[in-house]
Structures are given as C-alpha cells and as structure tokens.
Amino acid sequence: MHMEKEANFNEWYNDIVEKAGLSDKRYPIKGMNVWTPYGWKIMRHADEFIRKELDSTGHDEVCFPLLIPETEFKKEKEHIKGFDSEVYWVTHAGLNELDVRLVVRPTSETAMYPMFSLWVRSHTDLPLKVYQIVNTFRYETKQTRSFIRVREIHFFESHTCHSTEEDAQKQVEEDLEILENIMKKLCIPYSLHTRTEWDKFPGAYYTVGLDTAMPNGRMLQIGSIHHYRTNFSIPYNITYEDADGEHKHVHQTTYGMSERLVGAMIGVHGDDKGLVLPPPVAPFQIVIVPIISKGNADAVLDAARKITNALENAGIRVKLDDCDERPGSKFYDWEIKGVPLRLELGMRDIDNNVVTFARRDNGEKGTISLSDISSGAELLLETIRNDMYNRAWKKQKECAVTIDSLKDVPENTLRFGWCGSEECGHRFEDENDLKLLGTPYVKEEFKGKCIVCGKPTDKVAYASRSI
Ligand code: ZN
C-alpha cells in the first residue's frame, strides 16, 4: 500500500480514488471515466446543495442540447480562440458529411445565447437567471487524473442576463454568497483571485478563480465566476427594450463548478488511512459494526437493527455492516471509504445503554446514550462537519507564503508584490515555471516592490505551481 499523503500526494490521490471505489478509469477512452456508485452518490449530494442554493436565489434549471453549430460557436472571437484547441467536433451524421460541423459543448455560452436573444425582449424579462448540471467535453492534452483533469466533465454552469453592469456585479456578489453556503456543506475552503488579463475566461470582462490549496501546496481551481459586460450580448444580439422604449444590450455573468469539487474534498480531507468524507455528502454518514462474541449474536444484532431504524427514521444515511468479516477488517474498509462516524455495539455497550463511537476525521472515541441515539448522532455529525471545515480553512490560510525574492522559492502558494504590467507577469511565469493565480478579489493592504522589475507597488499577487 502507498498511502502516504504528505510524502507523495499524486500517488496517494490515485490510490485513494481506486481503493475507495470512487471512479473507474479503465473505460477505453482516456480521461472519460466511469462514475461508480459510491463516487456518483457523493457527486449527487454536492449537486443537491448546488440546486438548492440556485433554486432559492431565483435561478431556473434548464437543459440545453449537447451539440452547438460551428456558426454559433464562432460568433464571439476571443471565445473561439480560447477553445479552438480543446473541443471535439461532430463532422458526420450517418454516412453524410455535415455542411455545418457541430461542436460538443466545452461550456454552454454559445448554445444558450442564441436562445437568450429570442427569450429576452423587454426589461420585464430581466434578470434572466438559469443554470444546468450537465457533462461537458474538453480535449485535455496533459496527463489526466480522476475528477481533477478529465475530458468528459460533470459540470454546473449558471448564466444570467441583467439590464445594467451594476446589476450584473450584484449577481457576482450573490454568487459568492451561494459559494459560501455550498462550501460549508462540502467543507472546502477557497481563495478568490481575479485572474490576469491573459488567463481570464475567453470573452470575459473579468474572471474570479476559486482556488483551493492541495496538500502539496499547489492551488486547484475548483470553479470560476465571470462578468461578461456586453462582450457576448453584442455578437449574440441579446437586447431588451427599456422603460423608455430604447433597445439596449444585456450585461451577463456566468458561474461554473465541476466534479473537481470531489477532487478537492479528497485532497483536502483524506489521510494515510483513506478518504475522509464531510457528513453532508457521505453516501453513508454512519456505519454500525456489531461486536459479537459467543452466544450473544441475536441480542447484539437485534439491538443494532433497532439503532439502524432509529437513525434512518431521523433521516441519517446509515449502513449496518452485519457481514461475517472480523470487526477490525470492517473498520479498515470503512476507513478507506471515509465514512464520517463509526458506531460499535457490543454486549457491554448494550448493558450500559450506550453505543461506542469513533470519528473518522480526528480518531476521537466516546459513547452516545442509546436513549437519545438520533439527536446524539446528529449532533456529532454536525460537530464533525464544523471541525472539518474549520481545520481546512486554517490550512488554506496558512498555505500562502509572502516572498520578496525569487531565490529558493518554497513549494507553497506564493504571495508577492507585482506592478501589474503584463510584461512582468509573463516574465515571472516563464522564468519560474509558476502560474500567476491573479490578484486577490477582496483587496489586501500591501506595500512593497514588484518582484520582477523592483518598482514600488501596493498591488499584491498570488502564484502557485500547476496542479
Ligand atoms: Zn513590474
């Protein structure tokens, strides 16, 4: 077994994905993996939280076609430049070569916006707020890795249209509140970086990247929010008639996250024993392991079934593991799968009217009273979630190291002065094999020098090696 997370994160990650049964990458197309039941359940719970937040903030769920005509795809010039090298094309239908080739969506701007131009007529149609959870396709040429770098991507994307730039900006702020609510459930911390001009989404006015620190000190982009101004509404002719009868272009935003959320959860919380799942997304939040000795099997199993029923009735996802394996081997298997809470029930526990618990996240053990099993378990699961979230945030904040020289650069995420010029930015990236994550979206006080040209600056930037 190679379960050493700190020593070799990449190897550990691949090992965990396989041993916990999250994904099967043996499908005969590289980067297109099979969602196995355990992994898919985790993703579905994450999707549920996304849906709940979007629905409650006035977004409507839609589902657009997978294929986009080349003619629509090419309308926004920066967009096509940005995606040209990574899209899949459908060139034939049956035996006929198509007159207009079809793009397999890499993202859905160019699928949705021709329809938005039909849907939006008047200022009373605004804001238009829709989202979908679908698969998208990108021809990834770097080495693929489950959930983190794949060619078929399970993807969430919201798209909004507003009458003014200020309203679109308010949407970005709402997106950040939505993000916070979702991440509390998934226990994933993040930093907000305004991407550089050359790294923003193709066609965007600006892009905010959502970055989570992995144990190797590198930042993983787990999502992004884009403000488009009228960059897409002009080529796609999305206009509305305002109250005075004047026709104007809408201002747009998008917000996207993907299955990388699962990759981030694995990376942030897992340990040398395996996966550690946040209770809100765990397929099983509790596993019950009966500790049976001679002559008490019926009594112990009977009590374990009663506890299982009580927990299920309280809405907790629980697994009673009553197979013939030894308890030690069951503990080992459920630890790999990251079940947040294990309950052990033996005759002595029953006599004391308690059940013994073991937390997966910190190894803490104790007992819960059987008279109050449901509320006791619920309280523990919420404590686990809260502790996981806070521990992860602490690590995220400690990850960045402020540097004032490029000698002996540590492996961490780096924070440094940058004059903001493209020339210094490119030189920094090219000479150091580092990627600029951008500048903090929430402005930070800084006084120092540009790390490249040495000019005094009050701007600070962040960088990390690519994941
Ligand atoms: Zn400079």
CSV table of C-alpha atoms and ligand atoms in Angstrom, one decimal:
chain,number,residue,atom,x,y,z
A,1,MET,CA,0.0,0.0,0.0
A,2,HIS,CA,1.2,3.5,-0.8
A,3,MET,CA,-1.0,5.6,1.5
A,4,GLU,CA,1.4,8.4,2.4
A,5,LYS,CA,-0.5,11.6,1.6
A,6,GLU,CA,2.2,14.2,2.6
A,7,ALA,CA,5.1,12.4,1.1
A,8,ASN,CA,3.6,11.7,-2.3
A,9,PHE,CA,0.3,13.4,-2.9
A,10,ASN,CA,-0.2,12.4,-6.5
A,11,GLU,CA,0.4,8.7,-5.9
A,12,TRP,CA,-1.7,8.8,-2.8
A,13,TYR,CA,-4.6,10.5,-4.6
A,14,ASN,CA,-4.8,7.9,-7.4
A,15,ASP,CA,-4.5,5.1,-4.9
A,16,ILE,CA,-7.4,6.5,-2.8
A,17,VAL,CA,-9.7,7.0,-5.8
A,18,GLU,CA,-9.2,3.4,-6.7
A,19,LYS,CA,-9.4,1.8,-3.3
A,20,ALA,CA,-12.4,3.8,-2.1
A,21,GLY,CA,-14.2,2.9,-5.3
A,22,LEU,CA,-14.9,6.4,-6.5
A,23,SER,CA,-14.3,6.1,-10.2
A,24,ASP,CA,-13.2,3.5,-12.7
A,25,LYS,CA,-10.7,4.8,-15.3
A,26,ARG,CA,-10.5,1.6,-17.2
A,27,TYR,CA,-13.1,2.8,-19.7
A,28,PRO,CA,-11.4,2.7,-23.2
A,29,ILE,CA,-11.3,6.4,-23.7
A,30,LYS,CA,-8.5,8.3,-21.8
A,31,GLY,CA,-9.9,10.9,-19.5
A,32,MET,CA,-13.5,9.7,-19.8
A,33,ASN,CA,-14.1,7.8,-16.6
A,34,VAL,CA,-17.0,5.8,-15.2
A,35,TRP,CA,-18.8,7.2,-12.2
A,36,THR,CA,-19.1,4.1,-10.0
A,37,PRO,CA,-22.0,4.0,-7.4
A,38,TYR,CA,-20.0,5.3,-4.4
A,39,GLY,CA,-18.5,8.2,-6.2
A,40,TRP,CA,-21.7,9.1,-8.0
A,41,LYS,CA,-23.6,9.3,-4.7
A,42,ILE,CA,-21.1,11.9,-3.4
A,43,MET,CA,-21.4,13.9,-6.6
A,44,ARG,CA,-25.2,13.8,-6.4
A,45,HIS,CA,-25.2,15.1,-2.9
A,46,ALA,CA,-23.0,18.0,-4.0
A,47,ASP,CA,-25.3,18.7,-6.9
A,48,GLU,CA,-28.3,18.7,-4.5
A,49,PHE,CA,-26.7,21.5,-2.5
A,50,ILE,CA,-25.9,23.4,-5.7
A,51,ARG,CA,-29.6,23.0,-6.9
A,52,LYS,CA,-31.0,24.1,-3.5
A,53,GLU,CA,-28.9,27.3,-3.4
A,54,LEU,CA,-29.6,28.2,-7.1
A,55,ASP,CA,-33.3,27.5,-6.8
A,56,SER,CA,-33.7,29.6,-3.7
A,57,THR,CA,-32.0,32.6,-5.3
A,58,GLY,CA,-34.3,32.8,-8.3
A,59,HIS,CA,-32.4,30.7,-10.8
A,60,ASP,CA,-34.3,28.2,-13.0
A,61,GLU,CA,-32.9,24.9,-14.1
A,62,VAL,CA,-32.7,24.3,-17.8
A,63,CYS,CA,-31.1,21.6,-20.1
A,64,PHE,CA,-29.6,22.6,-23.4
A,65,PRO,CA,-28.5,20.4,-26.3
A,66,LEU,CA,-25.0,18.9,-26.2
A,67,LEU,CA,-24.2,20.0,-29.7
A,68,ILE,CA,-23.5,23.5,-30.9
A,69,PRO,CA,-23.4,24.6,-34.6
A,70,GLU,CA,-20.0,25.9,-35.6
A,71,THR,CA,-21.7,29.1,-36.9
A,72,GLU,CA,-22.9,29.9,-33.4
A,73,PHE,CA,-19.7,28.8,-31.7
A,74,LYS,CA,-17.6,31.2,-33.7
A,75,LYS,CA,-19.6,34.4,-33.1
A,76,GLU,CA,-17.5,35.6,-30.2
A,77,LYS,CA,-13.9,35.9,-31.4
A,78,GLU,CA,-12.0,35.6,-28.1
A,79,HIS,CA,-14.1,32.7,-27.1
A,80,ILE,CA,-13.4,30.6,-30.1
A,81,LYS,CA,-9.7,31.5,-29.9
A,82,GLY,CA,-9.6,30.2,-26.3
A,83,PHE,CA,-11.4,26.9,-27.0
A,84,ASP,CA,-10.3,26.1,-30.5
A,85,SER,CA,-7.6,23.6,-29.5
A,86,GLU,CA,-9.7,21.7,-26.9
A,87,VAL,CA,-13.1,21.0,-28.5
A,88,TYR,CA,-14.4,17.8,-30.0
A,89,TRP,CA,-16.2,18.1,-33.4
A,90,VAL,CA,-19.0,16.1,-34.9
A,91,THR,CA,-18.3,16.1,-38.6
A,92,HIS,CA,-20.6,13.3,-39.9
A,93,ALA,CA,-24.2,12.2,-39.4
A,94,GLY,CA,-24.6,8.6,-40.6
A,95,LEU,CA,-22.8,8.4,-43.9
A,96,ASN,CA,-23.1,12.1,-44.7
A,97,GLU,CA,-20.5,14.8,-44.0
A,98,LEU,CA,-22.2,17.7,-42.3
A,99,ASP,CA,-22.4,21.1,-44.1
A,100,VAL,CA,-22.1,22.8,-40.7
A,101,ARG,CA,-19.9,21.0,-38.2
A,102,LEU,CA,-21.1,20.6,-34.7
A,103,VAL,CA,-19.1,21.3,-31.5
A,104,VAL,CA,-19.6,19.0,-28.5
A,105,ARG,CA,-20.1,21.6,-25.8
A,106,PRO,CA,-17.0,22.6,-23.8
A,107,THR,CA,-19.3,25.1,-21.9
A,108,SER,CA,-22.7,26.4,-22.9
A,109,GLU,CA,-22.4,30.2,-23.7
A,110,THR,CA,-22.7,29.6,-27.4
A,111,ALA,CA,-25.5,27.1,-27.0
A,112,MET,CA,-27.6,29.3,-24.7
A,113,TYR,CA,-27.0,32.8,-26.1
A,114,PRO,CA,-28.8,32.4,-29.5
A,115,MET,CA,-31.8,31.3,-27.4
A,116,PHE,CA,-31.4,34.1,-24.9
A,117,SER,CA,-31.7,36.6,-27.8
A,118,LEU,CA,-35.1,35.1,-28.5
A,119,TRP,CA,-36.2,34.9,-24.9
A,120,VAL,CA,-35.2,38.4,-23.7
A,121,ARG,CA,-37.4,41.1,-25.2
A,122,SER,CA,-38.2,43.6,-22.6
A,123,HIS,CA,-36.8,44.9,-19.3
A,124,THR,CA,-39.5,42.9,-17.6
A,125,ASP,CA,-37.8,39.7,-18.8
A,126,LEU,CA,-34.7,40.7,-16.7
A,127,PRO,CA,-32.9,39.4,-14.8
A,128,LEU,CA,-32.8,36.1,-16.6
A,129,LYS,CA,-31.2,33.5,-14.3
A,130,VAL,CA,-30.8,29.9,-15.5
A,131,TYR,CA,-28.4,27.0,-14.7
A,132,GLN,CA,-27.8,23.5,-15.8
A,133,ILE,CA,-25.9,20.5,-14.5
A,134,VAL,CA,-24.6,18.5,-17.5
A,135,ASN,CA,-21.5,16.9,-18.9
A,136,THR,CA,-19.1,19.0,-21.0
A,137,PHE,CA,-16.2,17.9,-23.1
A,138,ARG,CA,-12.6,19.2,-23.4
A,139,TYR,CA,-9.8,17.6,-25.2
A,140,GLU,CA,-7.3,17.7,-22.4
A,141,THR,CA,-3.7,17.0,-23.6
A,142,LYS,CA,-1.9,17.0,-20.2
A,143,GLN,CA,-1.9,13.8,-18.1
A,144,THR,CA,-5.5,13.1,-17.0
A,145,ARG,CA,-6.4,12.5,-13.4
A,146,SER,CA,-9.8,11.4,-11.9
A,147,PHE,CA,-12.1,14.4,-11.1
A,148,ILE,CA,-9.2,16.9,-11.5
A,149,ARG,CA,-8.2,16.6,-15.1
A,150,VAL,CA,-10.7,14.7,-17.3
A,151,ARG,CA,-12.0,15.0,-20.8
A,152,GLU,CA,-15.7,14.4,-20.0
A,153,ILE,CA,-16.5,16.7,-17.1
A,154,HIS,CA,-19.6,16.7,-14.8
A,155,PHE,CA,-20.3,20.4,-14.8
A,156,PHE,CA,-22.5,23.0,-13.2
A,157,GLU,CA,-23.0,26.3,-15.0
A,158,SER,CA,-25.3,29.3,-14.3
A,159,HIS,CA,-25.9,32.1,-16.8
A,160,THR,CA,-27.5,35.4,-16.1
A,161,CYS,CA,-28.6,38.5,-18.1
A,162,HIS,CA,-29.1,41.9,-16.5
A,163,SER,CA,-30.2,45.3,-17.6
A,164,THR,CA,-27.1,47.1,-16.2
A,165,GLU,CA,-23.5,46.4,-15.4
A,166,GLU,CA,-24.2,47.2,-11.7
A,167,ASP,CA,-26.9,44.5,-11.6
A,168,ALA,CA,-24.5,42.0,-13.1
A,169,GLN,CA,-22.0,43.0,-10.5
A,170,LYS,CA,-24.6,42.3,-7.8
A,171,GLN,CA,-25.0,38.9,-9.3
A,172,VAL,CA,-21.3,38.2,-8.8
A,173,GLU,CA,-21.7,39.1,-5.1
A,174,GLU,CA,-24.7,36.8,-4.9
A,175,ASP,CA,-22.7,34.0,-6.5
A,176,LEU,CA,-20.1,34.4,-3.7
A,177,GLU,CA,-22.8,34.0,-1.0
A,178,ILE,CA,-24.1,30.9,-2.8
A,179,LEU,CA,-20.5,29.6,-2.9
A,180,GLU,CA,-20.0,30.1,0.8
A,181,ASN,CA,-23.2,28.2,1.6
A,182,ILE,CA,-22.3,25.3,-0.7
A,183,MET,CA,-18.7,25.1,0.6
A,184,LYS,CA,-19.9,24.9,4.2
A,185,LYS,CA,-21.6,21.7,3.3
A,186,LEU,CA,-18.7,20.3,1.3
A,187,CYS,CA,-16.1,21.6,3.9
A,188,ILE,CA,-13.9,23.1,1.1
A,189,PRO,CA,-12.1,26.3,1.8
A,190,TYR,CA,-11.1,28.6,-1.1
A,191,SER,CA,-9.4,31.8,-2.1
A,192,LEU,CA,-10.8,34.3,-4.6
A,193,HIS,CA,-8.3,35.5,-7.2
A,194,THR,CA,-9.1,37.9,-10.1
A,195,ARG,CA,-7.4,36.2,-13.0
A,196,THR,CA,-4.8,38.0,-15.1
A,197,GLU,CA,-5.9,39.5,-18.4
A,198,TRP,CA,-4.3,36.7,-20.3
A,199,ASP,CA,-5.7,34.0,-18.1
A,200,LYS,CA,-9.3,35.2,-17.8
A,201,PHE,CA,-12.2,33.2,-19.5
A,202,PRO,CA,-12.1,33.7,-23.2
A,203,GLY,CA,-14.5,36.6,-23.9
A,204,ALA,CA,-14.9,37.7,-20.3
A,205,TYR,CA,-14.6,41.3,-18.9
A,206,TYR,CA,-13.1,39.7,-15.8
A,207,THR,CA,-12.8,36.3,-14.2
A,208,VAL,CA,-12.7,35.4,-10.5
A,209,GLY,CA,-11.0,32.0,-9.9
A,210,LEU,CA,-11.9,29.9,-6.9
A,211,ASP,CA,-8.8,28.2,-5.7
A,212,THR,CA,-8.3,25.5,-3.0
A,213,ALA,CA,-4.9,24.6,-1.6
A,214,MET,CA,-3.9,21.0,-2.0
A,215,PRO,CA,-1.6,19.2,0.5
A,216,ASN,CA,1.4,19.7,-1.9
A,217,GLY,CA,1.0,23.5,-1.5
A,218,ARG,CA,-0.4,23.9,-5.1
A,219,MET,CA,-3.7,25.6,-5.8
A,220,LEU,CA,-6.5,23.7,-7.5
A,221,GLN,CA,-9.1,25.8,-9.4
A,222,ILE,CA,-12.5,24.4,-8.3
A,223,GLY,CA,-14.7,26.9,-10.1
A,224,SER,CA,-14.9,30.4,-11.5
A,225,ILE,CA,-17.2,33.3,-11.8
A,226,HIS,CA,-17.2,35.6,-14.8
A,227,HIS,CA,-18.5,39.1,-15.6
A,228,TYR,CA,-19.0,39.5,-19.3
A,229,ARG,CA,-20.4,43.0,-19.5
A,230,THR,CA,-21.8,43.1,-23.1
A,231,ASN,CA,-19.0,41.1,-24.7
A,232,PHE,CA,-21.3,38.2,-25.6
A,233,SER,CA,-24.7,40.1,-25.8
A,234,ILE,CA,-23.3,42.2,-28.7
A,235,PRO,CA,-22.3,39.3,-31.1
A,236,TYR,CA,-25.3,37.2,-30.0
A,237,ASN,CA,-27.7,40.2,-30.2
A,238,ILE,CA,-29.3,39.8,-26.8
A,239,THR,CA,-31.1,43.1,-26.3
A,240,TYR,CA,-34.1,44.4,-24.3
A,241,GLU,CA,-36.4,47.3,-24.6
A,242,ASP,CA,-36.1,49.6,-21.5
A,243,ALA,CA,-38.9,51.5,-19.9
A,244,ASP,CA,-38.4,54.4,-22.4
A,245,GLY,CA,-38.6,52.1,-25.4
A,246,GLU,CA,-34.9,52.2,-26.1
A,247,HIS,CA,-33.1,49.0,-27.1
A,248,LYS,CA,-30.0,48.0,-25.1
A,249,HIS,CA,-27.7,45.1,-24.8
A,250,VAL,CA,-27.9,42.9,-21.6
A,251,HIS,CA,-25.0,42.6,-19.2
A,252,GLN,CA,-24.1,38.9,-18.4
A,253,THR,CA,-22.4,36.8,-15.9
A,254,THR,CA,-21.7,33.1,-15.5
A,255,TYR,CA,-20.7,30.8,-12.7
A,256,GLY,CA,-19.2,27.4,-13.1
A,257,MET,CA,-18.0,24.5,-10.9
A,258,SER,CA,-17.3,20.9,-11.7
A,259,GLU,CA,-16.5,17.4,-10.4
A,260,ARG,CA,-13.3,19.0,-9.2
A,261,LEU,CA,-15.3,19.6,-6.0
A,262,VAL,CA,-14.9,15.8,-5.4
A,263,GLY,CA,-11.2,16.0,-6.2
A,264,ALA,CA,-10.8,18.9,-3.7
A,265,MET,CA,-12.7,17.0,-1.0
A,266,ILE,CA,-10.4,14.0,-1.4
A,267,GLY,CA,-7.3,16.1,-1.4
A,268,VAL,CA,-8.2,18.5,1.4
A,269,HIS,CA,-9.6,15.9,3.9
A,270,GLY,CA,-8.1,12.5,3.1
A,271,ASP,CA,-5.4,10.9,5.2
A,272,ASP,CA,-3.0,8.0,5.2
A,273,LYS,CA,-5.9,5.6,6.1
A,274,GLY,CA,-8.0,6.7,3.1
A,275,LEU,CA,-10.9,9.0,2.3
A,276,VAL,CA,-12.4,11.3,4.9
A,277,LEU,CA,-15.9,12.5,3.8
A,278,PRO,CA,-17.8,15.5,5.0
A,279,PRO,CA,-21.0,14.2,6.6
A,280,PRO,CA,-23.4,16.2,4.2
A,281,VAL,CA,-22.0,14.4,1.1
A,282,ALA,CA,-21.1,11.0,2.6
A,283,PRO,CA,-23.1,8.1,0.9
A,284,PHE,CA,-23.2,6.6,4.4
A,285,GLN,CA,-22.9,9.0,7.2
A,286,ILE,CA,-22.7,6.3,9.9
A,287,VAL,CA,-21.6,2.7,9.8
A,288,ILE,CA,-22.7,0.4,12.6
A,289,VAL,CA,-20.4,-2.6,13.4
A,290,PRO,CA,-21.8,-5.1,15.8
A,291,ILE,CA,-19.2,-6.7,18.1
A,292,ILE,CA,-20.4,-10.2,18.5
A,293,SER,CA,-19.0,-12.8,20.9
A,294,LYS,CA,-20.2,-16.3,21.7
A,295,GLY,CA,-23.8,-16.7,22.5
A,296,ASN,CA,-24.9,-13.0,22.1
A,297,ALA,CA,-25.2,-12.7,18.3
A,298,ASP,CA,-29.0,-12.4,18.3
A,299,ALA,CA,-29.2,-9.9,21.1
A,300,VAL,CA,-26.4,-7.7,19.6
A,301,LEU,CA,-27.8,-7.8,16.1
A,302,ASP,CA,-31.3,-7.1,17.3
A,303,ALA,CA,-30.1,-4.0,19.1
A,304,ALA,CA,-28.0,-2.9,16.1
A,305,ARG,CA,-31.1,-3.2,13.8
A,306,LYS,CA,-33.1,-1.1,16.2
A,307,ILE,CA,-30.4,1.6,16.2
A,308,THR,CA,-30.3,1.5,12.4
A,309,ASN,CA,-34.0,2.0,12.2
A,310,ALA,CA,-34.0,4.9,14.7
A,311,LEU,CA,-31.2,6.6,12.7
A,312,GLU,CA,-32.8,6.0,9.4
A,313,ASN,CA,-36.1,7.5,10.7
A,314,ALA,CA,-34.2,10.6,11.7
A,315,GLY,CA,-33.0,11.0,8.1
A,316,ILE,CA,-29.4,9.8,8.6
A,317,ARG,CA,-27.8,7.6,5.9
A,318,VAL,CA,-26.7,4.6,7.8
A,319,LYS,CA,-25.1,1.2,7.0
A,320,LEU,CA,-25.4,-1.8,9.3
A,321,ASP,CA,-22.4,-3.9,8.4
A,322,ASP,CA,-23.5,-7.3,9.7
A,323,CYS,CA,-21.5,-9.5,7.3
A,324,ASP,CA,-19.2,-12.2,8.6
A,325,GLU,CA,-15.8,-10.3,8.5
A,326,ARG,CA,-13.9,-9.6,11.7
A,327,PRO,CA,-14.6,-6.1,13.1
A,328,GLY,CA,-11.0,-5.0,12.6
A,329,SER,CA,-11.2,-5.7,8.9
A,330,LYS,CA,-14.6,-3.8,8.7
A,331,PHE,CA,-13.1,-0.8,10.4
A,332,TYR,CA,-10.2,-0.8,7.9
A,333,ASP,CA,-12.6,-1.0,4.9
A,334,TRP,CA,-14.9,1.8,6.1
A,335,GLU,CA,-12.0,4.0,7.0
A,336,ILE,CA,-10.8,3.7,3.4
A,337,LYS,CA,-14.3,4.8,2.2
A,338,GLY,CA,-14.2,7.7,4.6
A,339,VAL,CA,-17.5,7.1,6.5
A,340,PRO,CA,-17.6,10.0,9.0
A,341,LEU,CA,-18.8,8.2,12.0
A,342,ARG,CA,-18.5,4.5,13.1
A,343,LEU,CA,-20.7,3.1,15.8
A,344,GLU,CA,-19.5,-0.1,17.6
A,345,LEU,CA,-22.1,-2.1,19.5
A,346,GLY,CA,-21.2,-5.0,21.8
A,347,MET,CA,-23.0,-6.6,24.8
A,348,ARG,CA,-21.2,-4.4,27.3
A,349,ASP,CA,-22.4,-1.3,25.4
A,350,ILE,CA,-26.0,-2.6,25.5
A,351,ASP,CA,-25.7,-3.3,29.2
A,352,ASN,CA,-24.6,0.3,29.8
A,353,ASN,CA,-27.3,1.6,27.5
A,354,VAL,CA,-24.7,3.2,25.2
A,355,VAL,CA,-23.1,2.8,21.8
A,356,THR,CA,-19.3,3.4,21.3
A,357,PHE,CA,-18.4,5.9,18.5
A,358,ALA,CA,-15.2,6.6,16.6
A,359,ARG,CA,-14.9,9.8,14.5
A,360,ARG,CA,-13.1,9.3,11.1
A,361,ASP,CA,-11.9,12.9,10.9
A,362,ASN,CA,-9.8,13.0,14.2
A,363,GLY,CA,-10.0,9.5,15.6
A,364,GLU,CA,-11.8,10.7,18.7
A,365,LYS,CA,-13.7,7.9,20.6
A,366,GLY,CA,-16.6,8.1,23.1
A,367,THR,CA,-20.1,6.9,23.7
A,368,ILE,CA,-23.6,8.0,22.9
A,369,SER,CA,-26.6,7.2,25.1
A,370,LEU,CA,-29.0,4.7,23.5
A,371,SER,CA,-31.9,6.6,24.9
A,372,ASP,CA,-31.0,9.6,22.8
A,373,ILE,CA,-29.3,8.0,19.8
A,374,SER,CA,-30.7,10.1,17.0
A,375,SER,CA,-30.1,13.5,18.4
A,376,GLY,CA,-26.7,12.4,19.8
A,377,ALA,CA,-25.6,11.1,16.3
A,378,GLU,CA,-26.9,14.2,14.6
A,379,LEU,CA,-25.0,16.5,17.0
A,380,LEU,CA,-21.8,14.5,16.4
A,381,LEU,CA,-22.2,14.6,12.6
A,382,GLU,CA,-22.6,18.4,12.7
A,383,THR,CA,-19.6,18.8,15.0
A,384,ILE,CA,-17.6,16.7,12.6
A,385,ARG,CA,-18.7,18.9,9.7
A,386,ASN,CA,-17.9,22.1,11.5
A,387,ASP,CA,-14.4,20.8,12.7
A,388,MET,CA,-13.5,19.6,9.2
A,389,TYR,CA,-14.5,23.0,7.7
A,390,ASN,CA,-12.5,25.0,10.3
A,391,ARG,CA,-9.4,22.8,10.1
A,392,ALA,CA,-9.4,23.0,6.3
A,393,TRP,CA,-9.8,26.8,6.4
A,394,LYS,CA,-6.9,27.1,8.8
A,395,LYS,CA,-4.7,25.2,6.4
A,396,GLN,CA,-5.9,27.2,3.4
A,397,LYS,CA,-4.9,30.5,5.2
A,398,GLU,CA,-1.5,29.1,6.2
A,399,CYS,CA,-0.7,27.9,2.7
A,400,ALA,CA,0.4,31.2,1.2
A,401,VAL,CA,3.9,32.4,1.9
A,402,THR,CA,4.9,36.1,1.3
A,403,ILE,CA,8.2,36.3,-0.6
A,404,ASP,CA,10.3,39.3,-1.7
A,405,SER,CA,12.8,37.4,-3.8
A,406,LEU,CA,12.7,34.6,-6.3
A,407,LYS,CA,15.7,32.8,-4.8
A,408,ASP,CA,14.9,29.5,-3.1
A,409,VAL,CA,11.2,29.7,-3.8
A,410,PRO,CA,9.2,27.3,-1.5
A,411,GLU,CA,6.7,24.7,-2.8
A,412,ASN,CA,3.8,26.7,-1.2
A,413,THR,CA,1.5,29.1,-2.8
A,414,LEU,CA,3.3,32.4,-3.1
A,415,ARG,CA,2.3,36.0,-2.3
A,416,PHE,CA,4.4,38.9,-3.6
A,417,GLY,CA,4.4,42.4,-5.0
A,418,TRP,CA,3.5,42.9,-8.7
A,419,CYS,CA,3.5,46.2,-10.5
A,420,GLY,CA,0.6,44.8,-12.6
A,421,SER,CA,2.3,45.0,-16.0
A,422,GLU,CA,1.8,42.2,-18.5
A,423,GLU,CA,5.5,42.2,-19.2
A,424,CYS,CA,6.5,41.5,-15.6
A,425,GLY,CA,3.7,38.9,-15.3
A,426,HIS,CA,4.8,36.9,-18.3
A,427,ARG,CA,8.4,37.1,-17.3
A,428,PHE,CA,7.5,35.9,-13.8
A,429,GLU,CA,5.6,32.9,-15.3
A,430,ASP,CA,8.1,32.0,-18.0
A,431,GLU,CA,11.3,32.2,-15.9
A,432,ASN,CA,9.9,30.4,-12.8
A,433,ASP,CA,7.6,27.6,-14.0
A,434,LEU,CA,4.9,29.2,-11.9
A,435,LYS,CA,1.3,30.2,-12.7
A,436,LEU,CA,0.0,33.6,-11.6
A,437,LEU,CA,-3.3,33.0,-9.9
A,438,GLY,CA,-4.0,36.7,-10.1
A,439,THR,CA,-4.7,39.4,-7.6
A,440,PRO,CA,-7.0,39.0,-4.5
A,441,TYR,CA,-10.6,39.7,-5.4
A,442,VAL,CA,-11.0,41.2,-1.9
A,443,LYS,CA,-8.3,43.9,-1.9
A,444,GLU,CA,-5.4,43.3,0.6
A,445,GLU,CA,-3.2,46.0,2.1
A,446,PHE,CA,0.3,45.8,0.7
A,447,LYS,CA,3.4,47.9,0.4
A,448,GLY,CA,6.4,46.5,-1.3
A,449,LYS,CA,8.2,46.1,-4.6
A,450,CYS,CA,7.3,44.3,-7.9
A,451,ILE,CA,9.2,41.0,-7.6
A,452,VAL,CA,10.2,41.3,-11.3
A,453,CYS,CA,11.1,44.9,-12.0
A,454,GLY,CA,11.5,46.2,-8.5
A,455,LYS,CA,9.2,49.2,-8.8
A,456,PRO,CA,7.4,50.2,-5.6
A,457,THR,CA,3.8,48.9,-5.7
A,458,ASP,CA,0.7,48.5,-3.5
A,459,LYS,CA,-0.5,45.6,-5.6
A,460,VAL,CA,-0.1,42.0,-4.4
A,461,ALA,CA,-0.4,38.8,-6.5
A,462,TYR,CA,-0.5,35.1,-5.8
A,463,ALA,CA,1.1,32.3,-7.7
A,464,SER,CA,1.5,28.5,-7.5
A,465,ARG,CA,2.9,25.6,-9.5
A,466,SER,CA,0.2,24.0,-11.6
A,467,ILE,CA,-1.6,21.1,-10.0
B,1,ZN,ZN,7.0,45.0,-12.5
